[in-house]
Amino acid sequence: MKSEEEQLTEAARRRKRVNLYKRIIVIFIAAMIVLPTILCIILFFKLNSLSKEVKGLKSDLSQYVSMADSKEEQEVVNNNTKPSETDKPTDVSETRNQDSNASQKPEETQTTGNNTASQTEIIQNETEPAAEQAASEQTVSEQEAVQAAVKAGRKVVYLTFDDGPGKNTAALLDVLKKYDVKVTFFVNGYTGFEDELNRIIEEGHTLAMHTYSHRYEVVYGSLDSFINEVVTLQDYLTDVTGIKPVLFRFPGGSSNEQTNIPISTFTEYLDEVGITYFDWNVSSGDGSNNITTESVYNNVMNGVAQNDVSIVLMHDSPDKSATFNAVPKIIESLQEMDALILPITSDTEPVHHNVK
Ligand code: ZN
């Protein structure tokens, strides 16, 4: 009897022990699954924040690199040359351009911008102070470089491309890279070219504003409408690149006759918000229809010959193949004559058309 009881107790103990082992094994297995999962989640967030940081640092770096480049090339000058009548773009081409681009517009873009908005604010906060500091350093050196070049009899040339980004932009960037030339892009708010916008900055060019839609009746309809065109584009470019653009060119130039509102109404607003605008004193003439590659080349080279410092107007819109084809030859000629080719910065002496 007793031994039977003992046997039963022994069996009960064994069961208990087995159950305990089972529990331990289950807990162990559960831990093996849960711990790595938690680790993965932690690492995922860590990775995310690191990529944001890297993106911010990359923007910083490209700013510094472009600054260092222009310092090496040395230095800057004042340019008060007045534009001649022929420097102005034809209204026809600007209008045509506006029409051909009318399909890709602001509404689409808003969505793209919002998706990355919070991320960009973080990047923005990290990069702004550095960018400002670098910009102020460059002010001195760009002015010195320009002055030194002019004194030495060299031409100083700022090549500028309006109305992009578009389907030619990537190829244009390749050409500029090949010749190691930095230029200025005055862009509109066309979506689908985010890579090109980032390349412009990463490769040391200046990304500047040319209004969101480029549609004269919208841009120049009222001051409110103009402000909206500027702010929407500025926000969009900041969202895409992490860098806030502060340079601007009026569609048609500041001497355009597309508005009944005095242009000073708009320039005063730009002043208030710290945006600098640039016209041009050399036109490639590519605003006209059916211009040839040769004419674009001749217009640019003749214009450059007449100025110590030239701000050259060209277009980077999809239908400007004459300009695109002329660019390599223009750069080769400028480099042969040892011209100093620079991107526009906040320190560049602006060229302004007649403002009333
Ligand atoms: Zn334009």
CSV table of C-alpha atoms and ligand atoms in Angstrom, one decimal, residues 89 93-94 97 162-163 186 188 210 214 216 249-253 313 315, ligand 1:
chain,number,residue,atom,x,y,z
A,89,PRO,CA,13.8,87.4,-73.8
A,93,SER,CA,8.9,82.1,-76.0
A,94,GLU,CA,8.2,82.6,-72.4
A,97,ASN,CA,7.0,77.7,-72.5
A,162,ASP,CA,15.8,79.0,-66.6
A,163,ASP,CA,12.6,77.0,-66.9
A,186,PHE,CA,16.4,79.0,-62.0
A,188,ASN,CA,9.9,76.0,-61.7
A,210,HIS,CA,11.7,81.0,-61.1
A,214,HIS,CA,5.7,80.3,-64.6
A,216,TYR,CA,2.3,85.0,-66.2
A,249,ARG,CA,14.5,85.3,-61.3
A,250,PHE,CA,11.3,86.8,-62.5
A,251,PRO,CA,9.6,85.0,-65.4
A,252,GLY,CA,10.4,87.3,-68.4
A,253,GLY,CA,12.8,89.2,-66.2
A,313,LEU,CA,20.4,83.8,-69.9
A,315,HIS,CA,16.9,77.9,-71.0
B,1,ZN,ZN,11.4,81.6,-67.7
